[in-house]
mmCIF file of C-alpha atoms in Angstrom:
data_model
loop_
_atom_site.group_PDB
_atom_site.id
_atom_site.type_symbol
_atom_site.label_atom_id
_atom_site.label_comp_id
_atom_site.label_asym_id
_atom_site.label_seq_id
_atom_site.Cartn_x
_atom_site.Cartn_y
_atom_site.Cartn_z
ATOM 1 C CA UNK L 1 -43.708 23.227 -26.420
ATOM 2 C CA UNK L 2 -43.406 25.872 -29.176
ATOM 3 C CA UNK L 3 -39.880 27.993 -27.267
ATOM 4 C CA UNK L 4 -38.044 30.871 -27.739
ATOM 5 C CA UNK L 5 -34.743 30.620 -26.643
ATOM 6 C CA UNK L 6 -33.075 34.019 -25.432
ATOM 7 C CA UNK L 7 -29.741 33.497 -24.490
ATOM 8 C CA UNK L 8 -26.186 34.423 -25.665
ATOM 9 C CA UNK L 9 -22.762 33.188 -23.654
ATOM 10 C CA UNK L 10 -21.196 29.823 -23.801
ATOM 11 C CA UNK L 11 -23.034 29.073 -20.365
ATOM 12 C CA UNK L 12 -26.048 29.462 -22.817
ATOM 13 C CA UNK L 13 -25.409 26.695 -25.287
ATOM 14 C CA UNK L 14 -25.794 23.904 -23.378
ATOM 15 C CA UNK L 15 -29.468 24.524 -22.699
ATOM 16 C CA UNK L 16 -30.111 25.454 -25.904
ATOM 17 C CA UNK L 17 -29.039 21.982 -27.109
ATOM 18 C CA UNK L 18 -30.917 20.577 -24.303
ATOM 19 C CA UNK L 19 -34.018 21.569 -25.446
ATOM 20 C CA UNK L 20 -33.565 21.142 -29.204
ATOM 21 C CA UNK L 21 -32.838 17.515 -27.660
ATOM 22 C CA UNK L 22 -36.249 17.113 -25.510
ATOM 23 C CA UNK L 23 -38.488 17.564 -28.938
ATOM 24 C CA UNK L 24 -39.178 21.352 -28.256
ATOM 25 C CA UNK L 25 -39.929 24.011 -31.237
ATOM 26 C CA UNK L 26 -37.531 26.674 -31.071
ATOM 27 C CA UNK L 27 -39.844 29.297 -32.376
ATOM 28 C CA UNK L 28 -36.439 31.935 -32.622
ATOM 29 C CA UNK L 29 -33.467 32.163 -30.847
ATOM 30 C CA UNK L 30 -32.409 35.879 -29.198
ATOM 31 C CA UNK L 31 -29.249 36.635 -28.543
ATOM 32 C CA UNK L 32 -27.063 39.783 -28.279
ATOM 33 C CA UNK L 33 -25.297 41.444 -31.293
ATOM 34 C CA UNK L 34 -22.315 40.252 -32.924
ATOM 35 C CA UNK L 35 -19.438 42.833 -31.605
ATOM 36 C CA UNK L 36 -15.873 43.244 -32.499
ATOM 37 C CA UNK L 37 -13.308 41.217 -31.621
ATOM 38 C CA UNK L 38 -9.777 39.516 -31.983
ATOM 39 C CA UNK L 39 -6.704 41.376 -33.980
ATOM 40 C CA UNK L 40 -8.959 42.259 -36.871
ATOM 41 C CA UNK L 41 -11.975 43.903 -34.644
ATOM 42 C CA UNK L 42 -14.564 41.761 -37.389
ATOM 43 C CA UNK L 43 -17.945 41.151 -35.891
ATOM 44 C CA UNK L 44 -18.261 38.149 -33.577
ATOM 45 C CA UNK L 45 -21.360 35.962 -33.405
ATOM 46 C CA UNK L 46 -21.716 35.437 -29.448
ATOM 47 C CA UNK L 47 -21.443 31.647 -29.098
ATOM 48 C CA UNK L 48 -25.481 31.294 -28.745
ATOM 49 C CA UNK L 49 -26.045 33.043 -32.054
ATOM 50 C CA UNK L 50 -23.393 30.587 -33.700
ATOM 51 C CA UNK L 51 -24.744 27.456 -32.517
ATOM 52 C CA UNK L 52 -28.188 28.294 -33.234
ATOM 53 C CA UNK L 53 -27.097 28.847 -36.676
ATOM 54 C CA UNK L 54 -25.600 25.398 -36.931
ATOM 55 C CA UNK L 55 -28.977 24.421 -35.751
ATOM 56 C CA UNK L 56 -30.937 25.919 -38.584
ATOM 57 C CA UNK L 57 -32.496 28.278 -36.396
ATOM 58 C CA UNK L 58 -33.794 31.569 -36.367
ATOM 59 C CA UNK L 59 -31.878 34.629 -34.795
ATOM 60 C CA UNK L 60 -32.448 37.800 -33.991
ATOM 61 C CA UNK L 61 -29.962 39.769 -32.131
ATOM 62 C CA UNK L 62 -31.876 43.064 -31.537
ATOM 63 C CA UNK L 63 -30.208 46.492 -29.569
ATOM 64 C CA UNK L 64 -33.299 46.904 -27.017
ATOM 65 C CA UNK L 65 -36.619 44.924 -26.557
ATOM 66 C CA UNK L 66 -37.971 48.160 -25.504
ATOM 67 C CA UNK L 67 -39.954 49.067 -29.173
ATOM 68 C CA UNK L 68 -43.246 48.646 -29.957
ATOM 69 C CA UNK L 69 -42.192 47.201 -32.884
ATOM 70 C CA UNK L 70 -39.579 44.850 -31.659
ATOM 71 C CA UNK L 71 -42.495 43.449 -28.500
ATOM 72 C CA UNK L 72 -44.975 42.767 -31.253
ATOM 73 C CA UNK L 73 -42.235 41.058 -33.610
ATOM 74 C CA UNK L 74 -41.936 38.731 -30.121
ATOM 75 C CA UNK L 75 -45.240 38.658 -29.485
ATOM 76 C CA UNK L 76 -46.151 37.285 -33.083
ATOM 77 C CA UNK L 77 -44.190 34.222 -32.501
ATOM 78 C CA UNK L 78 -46.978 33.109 -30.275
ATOM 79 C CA UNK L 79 -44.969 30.868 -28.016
ATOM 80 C CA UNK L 80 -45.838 28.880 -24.955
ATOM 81 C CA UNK L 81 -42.911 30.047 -22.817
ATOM 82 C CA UNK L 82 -39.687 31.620 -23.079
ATOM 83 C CA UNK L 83 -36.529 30.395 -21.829
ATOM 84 C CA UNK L 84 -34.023 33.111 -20.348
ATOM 85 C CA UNK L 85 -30.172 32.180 -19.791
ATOM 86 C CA UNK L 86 -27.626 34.812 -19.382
ATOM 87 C CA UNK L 87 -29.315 37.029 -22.010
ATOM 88 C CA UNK L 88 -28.268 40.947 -21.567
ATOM 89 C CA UNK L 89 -31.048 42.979 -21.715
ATOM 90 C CA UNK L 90 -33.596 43.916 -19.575
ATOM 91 C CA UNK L 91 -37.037 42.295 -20.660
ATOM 92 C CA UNK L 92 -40.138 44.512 -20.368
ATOM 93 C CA UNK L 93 -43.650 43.507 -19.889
ATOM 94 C CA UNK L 94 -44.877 43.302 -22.431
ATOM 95 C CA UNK L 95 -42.099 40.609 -23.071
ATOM 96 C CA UNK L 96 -42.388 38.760 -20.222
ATOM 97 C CA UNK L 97 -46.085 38.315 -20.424
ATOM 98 C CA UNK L 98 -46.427 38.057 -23.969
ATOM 99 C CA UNK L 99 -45.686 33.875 -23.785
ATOM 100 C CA UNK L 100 -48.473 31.548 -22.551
ATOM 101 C CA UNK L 101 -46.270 30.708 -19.281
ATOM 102 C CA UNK L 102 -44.644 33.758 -19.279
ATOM 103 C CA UNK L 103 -40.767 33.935 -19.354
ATOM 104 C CA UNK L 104 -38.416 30.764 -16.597
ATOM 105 C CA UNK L 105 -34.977 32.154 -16.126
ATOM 106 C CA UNK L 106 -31.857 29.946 -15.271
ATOM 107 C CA UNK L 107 -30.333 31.473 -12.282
ATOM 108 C CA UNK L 108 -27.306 30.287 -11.105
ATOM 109 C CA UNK L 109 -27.596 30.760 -7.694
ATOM 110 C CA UNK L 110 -29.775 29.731 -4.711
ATOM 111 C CA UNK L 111 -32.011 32.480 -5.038
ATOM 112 C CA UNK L 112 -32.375 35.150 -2.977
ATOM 113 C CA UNK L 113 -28.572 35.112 -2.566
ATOM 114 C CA UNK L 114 -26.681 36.407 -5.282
ATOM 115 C CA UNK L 115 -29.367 38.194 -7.152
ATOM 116 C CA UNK L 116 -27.451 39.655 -10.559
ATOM 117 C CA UNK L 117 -24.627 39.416 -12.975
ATOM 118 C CA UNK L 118 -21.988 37.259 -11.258
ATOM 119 C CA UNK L 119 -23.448 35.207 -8.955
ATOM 120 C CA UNK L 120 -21.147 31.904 -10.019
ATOM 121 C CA UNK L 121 -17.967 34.978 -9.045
ATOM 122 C CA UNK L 122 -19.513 35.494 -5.929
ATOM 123 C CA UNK L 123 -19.864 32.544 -4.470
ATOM 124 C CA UNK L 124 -16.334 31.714 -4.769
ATOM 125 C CA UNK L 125 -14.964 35.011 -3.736
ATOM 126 C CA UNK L 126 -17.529 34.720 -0.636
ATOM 127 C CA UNK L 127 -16.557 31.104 0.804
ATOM 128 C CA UNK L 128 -19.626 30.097 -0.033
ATOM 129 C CA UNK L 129 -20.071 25.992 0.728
ATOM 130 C CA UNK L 130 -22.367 25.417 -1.819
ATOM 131 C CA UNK L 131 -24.406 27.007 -4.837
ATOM 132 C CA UNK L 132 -26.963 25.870 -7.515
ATOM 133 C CA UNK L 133 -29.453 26.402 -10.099
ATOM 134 C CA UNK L 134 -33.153 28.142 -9.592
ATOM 135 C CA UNK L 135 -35.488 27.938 -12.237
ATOM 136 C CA UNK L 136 -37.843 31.595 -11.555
ATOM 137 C CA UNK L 137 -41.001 32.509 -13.506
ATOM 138 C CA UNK L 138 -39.554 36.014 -14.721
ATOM 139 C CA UNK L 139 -41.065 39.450 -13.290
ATOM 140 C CA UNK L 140 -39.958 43.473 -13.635
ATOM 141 C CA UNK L 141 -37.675 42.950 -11.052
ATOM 142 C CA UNK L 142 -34.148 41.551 -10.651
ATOM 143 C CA UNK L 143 -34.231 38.240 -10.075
ATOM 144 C CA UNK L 144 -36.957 38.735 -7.771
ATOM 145 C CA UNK L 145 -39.396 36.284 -9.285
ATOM 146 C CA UNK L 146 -40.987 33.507 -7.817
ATOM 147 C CA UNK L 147 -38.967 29.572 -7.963
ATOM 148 C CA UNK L 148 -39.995 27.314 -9.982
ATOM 149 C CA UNK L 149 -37.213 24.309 -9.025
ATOM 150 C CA UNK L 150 -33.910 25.044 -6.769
ATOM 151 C CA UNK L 151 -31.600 22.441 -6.523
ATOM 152 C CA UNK L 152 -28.429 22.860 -4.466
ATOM 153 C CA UNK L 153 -24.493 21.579 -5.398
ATOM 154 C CA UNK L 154 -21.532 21.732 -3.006
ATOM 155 C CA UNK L 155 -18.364 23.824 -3.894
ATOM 156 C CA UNK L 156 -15.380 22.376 -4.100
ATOM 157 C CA UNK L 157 -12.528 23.342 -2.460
ATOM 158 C CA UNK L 158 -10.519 24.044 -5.023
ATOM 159 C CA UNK L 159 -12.621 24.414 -7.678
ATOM 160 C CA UNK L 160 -12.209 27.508 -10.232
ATOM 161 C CA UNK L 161 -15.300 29.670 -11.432
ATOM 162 C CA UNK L 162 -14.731 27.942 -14.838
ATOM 163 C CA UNK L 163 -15.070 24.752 -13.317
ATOM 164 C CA UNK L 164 -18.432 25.935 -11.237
ATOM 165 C CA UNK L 165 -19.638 27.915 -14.354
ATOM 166 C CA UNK L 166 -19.324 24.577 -16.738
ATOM 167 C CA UNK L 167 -20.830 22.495 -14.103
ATOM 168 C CA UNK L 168 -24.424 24.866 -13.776
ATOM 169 C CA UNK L 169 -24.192 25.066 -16.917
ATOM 170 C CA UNK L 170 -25.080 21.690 -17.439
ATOM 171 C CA UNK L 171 -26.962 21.705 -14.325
ATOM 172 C CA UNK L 172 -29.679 24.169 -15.818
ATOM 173 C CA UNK L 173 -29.926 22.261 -18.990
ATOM 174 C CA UNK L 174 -31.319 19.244 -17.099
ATOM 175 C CA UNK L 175 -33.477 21.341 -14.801
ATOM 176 C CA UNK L 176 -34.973 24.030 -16.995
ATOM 177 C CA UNK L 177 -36.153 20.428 -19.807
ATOM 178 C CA UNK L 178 -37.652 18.878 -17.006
ATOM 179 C CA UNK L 179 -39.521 22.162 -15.329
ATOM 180 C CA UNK L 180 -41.298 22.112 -19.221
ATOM 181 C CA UNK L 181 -42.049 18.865 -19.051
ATOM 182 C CA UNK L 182 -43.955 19.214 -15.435
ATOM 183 C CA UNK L 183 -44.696 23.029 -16.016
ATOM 184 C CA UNK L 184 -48.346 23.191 -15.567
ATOM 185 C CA UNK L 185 -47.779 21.283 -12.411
ATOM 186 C CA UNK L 186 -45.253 23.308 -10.692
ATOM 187 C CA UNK L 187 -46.181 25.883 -7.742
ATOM 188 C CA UNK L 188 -44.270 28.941 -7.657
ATOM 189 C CA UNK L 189 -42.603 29.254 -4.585
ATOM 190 C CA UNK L 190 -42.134 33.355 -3.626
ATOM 191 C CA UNK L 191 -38.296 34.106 -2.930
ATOM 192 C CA UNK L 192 -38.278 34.508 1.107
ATOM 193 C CA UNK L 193 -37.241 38.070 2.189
ATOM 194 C CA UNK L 194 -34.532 37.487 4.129
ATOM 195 C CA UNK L 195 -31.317 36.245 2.689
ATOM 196 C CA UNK L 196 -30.696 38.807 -0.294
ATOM 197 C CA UNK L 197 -27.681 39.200 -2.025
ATOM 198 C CA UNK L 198 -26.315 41.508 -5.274
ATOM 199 C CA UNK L 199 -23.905 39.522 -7.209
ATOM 200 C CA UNK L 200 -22.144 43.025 -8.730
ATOM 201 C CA UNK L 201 -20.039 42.577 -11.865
ATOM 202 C CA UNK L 202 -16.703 41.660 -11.519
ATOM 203 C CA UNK L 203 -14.596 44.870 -11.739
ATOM 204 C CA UNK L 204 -10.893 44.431 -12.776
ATOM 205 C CA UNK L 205 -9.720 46.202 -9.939
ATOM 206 C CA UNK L 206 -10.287 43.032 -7.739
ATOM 207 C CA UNK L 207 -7.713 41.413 -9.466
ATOM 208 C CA UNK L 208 -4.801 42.613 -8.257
ATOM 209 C CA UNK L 209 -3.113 40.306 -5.324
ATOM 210 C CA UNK L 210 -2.072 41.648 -1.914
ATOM 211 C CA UNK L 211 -0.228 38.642 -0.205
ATOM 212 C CA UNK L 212 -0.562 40.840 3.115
ATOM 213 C CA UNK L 213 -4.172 39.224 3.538
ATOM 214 C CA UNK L 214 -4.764 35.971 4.715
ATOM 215 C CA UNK L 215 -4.518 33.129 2.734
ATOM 216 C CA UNK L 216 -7.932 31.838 2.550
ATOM 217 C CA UNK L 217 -9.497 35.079 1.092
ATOM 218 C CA UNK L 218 -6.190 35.163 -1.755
ATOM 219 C CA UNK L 219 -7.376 31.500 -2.858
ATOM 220 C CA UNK L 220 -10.748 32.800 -3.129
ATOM 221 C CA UNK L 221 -9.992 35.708 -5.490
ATOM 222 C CA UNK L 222 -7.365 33.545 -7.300
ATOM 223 C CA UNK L 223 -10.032 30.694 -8.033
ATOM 224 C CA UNK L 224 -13.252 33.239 -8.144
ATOM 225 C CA UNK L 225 -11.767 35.373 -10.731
ATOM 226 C CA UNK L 226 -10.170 32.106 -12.962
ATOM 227 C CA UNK L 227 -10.170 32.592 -15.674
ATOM 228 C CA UNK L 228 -10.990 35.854 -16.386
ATOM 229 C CA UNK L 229 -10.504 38.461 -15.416
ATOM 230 C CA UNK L 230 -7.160 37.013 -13.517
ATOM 231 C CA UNK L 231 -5.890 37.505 -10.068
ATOM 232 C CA UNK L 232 -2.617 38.842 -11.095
ATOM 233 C CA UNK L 233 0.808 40.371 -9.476
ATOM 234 C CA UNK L 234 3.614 41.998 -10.896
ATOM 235 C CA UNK L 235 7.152 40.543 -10.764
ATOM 236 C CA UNK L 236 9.735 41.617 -13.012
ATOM 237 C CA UNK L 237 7.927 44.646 -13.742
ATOM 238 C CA UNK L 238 5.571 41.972 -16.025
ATOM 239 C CA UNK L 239 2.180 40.775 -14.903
ATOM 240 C CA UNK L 240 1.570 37.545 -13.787
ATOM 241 C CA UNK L 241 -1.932 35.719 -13.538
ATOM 242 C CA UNK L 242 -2.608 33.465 -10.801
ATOM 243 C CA UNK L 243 -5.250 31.393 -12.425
ATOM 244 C CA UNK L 244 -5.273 28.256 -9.664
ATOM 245 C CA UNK L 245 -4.158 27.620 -6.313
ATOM 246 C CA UNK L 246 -4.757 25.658 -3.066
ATOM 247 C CA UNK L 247 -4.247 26.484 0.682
ATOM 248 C CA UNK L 248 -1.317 25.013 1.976
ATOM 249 C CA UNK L 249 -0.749 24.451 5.929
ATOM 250 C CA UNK L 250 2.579 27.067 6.783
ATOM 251 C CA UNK L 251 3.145 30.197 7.846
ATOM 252 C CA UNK L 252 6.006 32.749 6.536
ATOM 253 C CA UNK L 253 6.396 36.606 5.336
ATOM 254 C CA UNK L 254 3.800 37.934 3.110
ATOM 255 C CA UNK L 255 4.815 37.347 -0.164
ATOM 256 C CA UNK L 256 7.570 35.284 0.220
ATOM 257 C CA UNK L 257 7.948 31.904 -1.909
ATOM 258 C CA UNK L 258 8.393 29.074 1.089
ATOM 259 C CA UNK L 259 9.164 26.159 -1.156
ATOM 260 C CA UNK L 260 10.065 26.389 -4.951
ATOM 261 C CA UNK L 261 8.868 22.834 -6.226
ATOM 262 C CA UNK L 262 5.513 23.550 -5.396
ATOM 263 C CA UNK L 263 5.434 27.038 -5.436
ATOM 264 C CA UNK L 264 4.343 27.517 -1.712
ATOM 265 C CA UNK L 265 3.491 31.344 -1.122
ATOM 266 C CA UNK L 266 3.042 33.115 2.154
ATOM 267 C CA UNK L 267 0.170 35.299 3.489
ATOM 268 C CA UNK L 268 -1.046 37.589 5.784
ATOM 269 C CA UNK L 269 -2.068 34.370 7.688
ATOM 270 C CA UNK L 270 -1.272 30.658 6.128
ATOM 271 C CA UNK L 271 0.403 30.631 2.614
ATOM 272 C CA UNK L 272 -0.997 29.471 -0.824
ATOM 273 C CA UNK L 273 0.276 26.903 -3.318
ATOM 274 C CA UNK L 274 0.342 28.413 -6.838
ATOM 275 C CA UNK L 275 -0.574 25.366 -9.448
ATOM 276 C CA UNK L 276 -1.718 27.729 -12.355
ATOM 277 C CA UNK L 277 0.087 31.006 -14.038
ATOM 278 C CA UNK L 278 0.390 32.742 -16.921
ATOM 279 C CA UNK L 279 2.587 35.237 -17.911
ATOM 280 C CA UNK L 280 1.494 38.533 -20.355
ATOM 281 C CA UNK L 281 1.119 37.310 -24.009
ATOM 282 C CA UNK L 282 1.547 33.850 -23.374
ATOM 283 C CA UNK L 283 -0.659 30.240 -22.469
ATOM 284 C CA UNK L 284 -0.960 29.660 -19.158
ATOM 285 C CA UNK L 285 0.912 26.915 -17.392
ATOM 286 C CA UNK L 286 1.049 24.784 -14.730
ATOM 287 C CA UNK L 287 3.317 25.815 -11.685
ATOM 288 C CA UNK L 288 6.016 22.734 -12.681
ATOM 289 C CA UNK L 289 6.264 24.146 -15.956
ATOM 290 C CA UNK L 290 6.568 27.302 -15.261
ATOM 291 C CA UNK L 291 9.180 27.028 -12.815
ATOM 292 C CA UNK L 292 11.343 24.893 -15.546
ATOM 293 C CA UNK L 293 11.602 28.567 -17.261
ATOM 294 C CA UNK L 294 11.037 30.751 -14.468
ATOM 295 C CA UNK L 295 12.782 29.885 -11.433
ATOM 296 C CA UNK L 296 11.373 31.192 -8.091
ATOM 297 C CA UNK L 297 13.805 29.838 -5.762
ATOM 298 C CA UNK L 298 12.673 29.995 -1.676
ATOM 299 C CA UNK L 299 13.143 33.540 -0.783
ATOM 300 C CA UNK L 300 11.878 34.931 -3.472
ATOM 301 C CA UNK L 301 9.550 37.952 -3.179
ATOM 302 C CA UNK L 302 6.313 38.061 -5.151
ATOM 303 C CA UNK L 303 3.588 40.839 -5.682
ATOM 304 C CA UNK L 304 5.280 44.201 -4.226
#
């Protein structure tokens, strides 16, 4: 099938490759602009733009699809479908009906839940058991289009939303090369009305760590916002990222370090063991290694 390819995170690039690897024409690859970044604030190809380019393709990277000028450009690529992964803008009509089969997205979620930008986030932070990938033929609304293919994947219990993220990833670039190899075939199933969920962006001020709740909901946020932005606390006036962690089966006073080799937390209810942290300016570590530099003998109090 003659593709284009609109995409432009690292959860992206993976389904890129997939296709290029199935035999598909990549008619042009869209992406968002290169932005500033690092110490020297120099443009930044996102990593979709970059590996296209190490694929000889084309790229565009405009602002808005909104233009008349910019839907015929898309239009005049005259492609069977378009493949939609984490792209960043808002596609109008004329865009989404401008392909033969329209436009699939690769939603990673089990859609209706977690409709929106962070639905991999969510789904940790919630407790959800399980999540997955939905293939959608793409309409005006969000997310709301009908399902293409849905298959589901547990959560583990200690899995991280990098983890999860690297995992659909890969997921989607299976599913969305085999929905275009059966596409003509496939019946659109209409997203049931019941069951909807917003997956809002992740807003920094979730980060911060109150050890006063129970534990289960602090080893949520710890692994639902790992690795970015960072469940964090302050201790030694410095903040500290909690980037992994693990319930562990004791009870004590919020906040207070139960058993230095392991780094064994209390909660509001339970306690958490701390295996991943990072202090500012520096790599993160795991909780053995960081103790070797950083002691946090039992008794200690952590996060105020």
């Amino acid at each position: 099938m003659r593709v284009i390819f609109m995409g432009t995170p690292e959860f992206s690039v993976p389904v890129l490759d997939a296709l290029v690897e199935a035999g598909h024409e990549i008619a042009a690859v869209y992406c968002q602009p290169p932005r500033p970044a690092g110490r020297g604030k120099k443009d930044r190809p996102t990593p979709v733009h970059a590996r296209a380019l190490e694929l000889g393709l084309e790229v565009r990277h405009p602002v808005r699809l909104k233009g008349e000028d910019e839907q015929a450009a898309f239009a005049a690529l005259d492609a069977d479908v378009a493949v939609v992964v984490a792209y960043g803008l808002i596609l109008p009509q004329p865009v989404l009906d401008a392909p033969r089969f329209g436009c699939l997205n690769i939603h990673a979620s089990l859609l209706p839940r977690w409709r929106g930008a962070a639905p991999i986030h969510r789904a940790i932070l919630s407790g959800d058991a399980e999540t997955g990938i939905c293939i959608m033929q793409m309409e005006a609304g969000l997310d709301t289009g009908p399902v293409l293919l849905r298959e589901a994947t547990p959560i583990g219990a200690e899995e991280l939303t990098s983890q999860l993220h690297d995992r659909l990833s890969v997921m989607g670039a299976r599913m969305i090369t085999q929905a275009l190899e059966h596409l003509p075939e496939l019946t659109p199933e209409p997203q049931p009305e019941e069951g909807v969920t917003y997956a809002a962006k992740i807003d920094k001020a979730e980060a911060r760590v109150d050890f006063t709740r129970p534990a289960e909901e602090i080893d949520r946020q710890i692994r639902g916002l790992s690795p970015f932005p960072g469940a964090w606390i302050e201790h030694d006036g410095q903040r500290l990222k909690l980037l992994a962690s693990r319930l562990a089966p004791v009870q004590g006073a919020p906040g207070e370090v139960l058993a230095a080799e392991g780094l064994v937390v209390a909660c509001g209810s339970g306690a958490v063991e701390l295996l991943v942290l990072q202090r500012a300016g520096k790599g993160a570590q795991e909780a053995e290694v960081f103790l070797r530099g950083h002691p946090l003998p039992a008794g200690t109090k952590l996060g105020g």
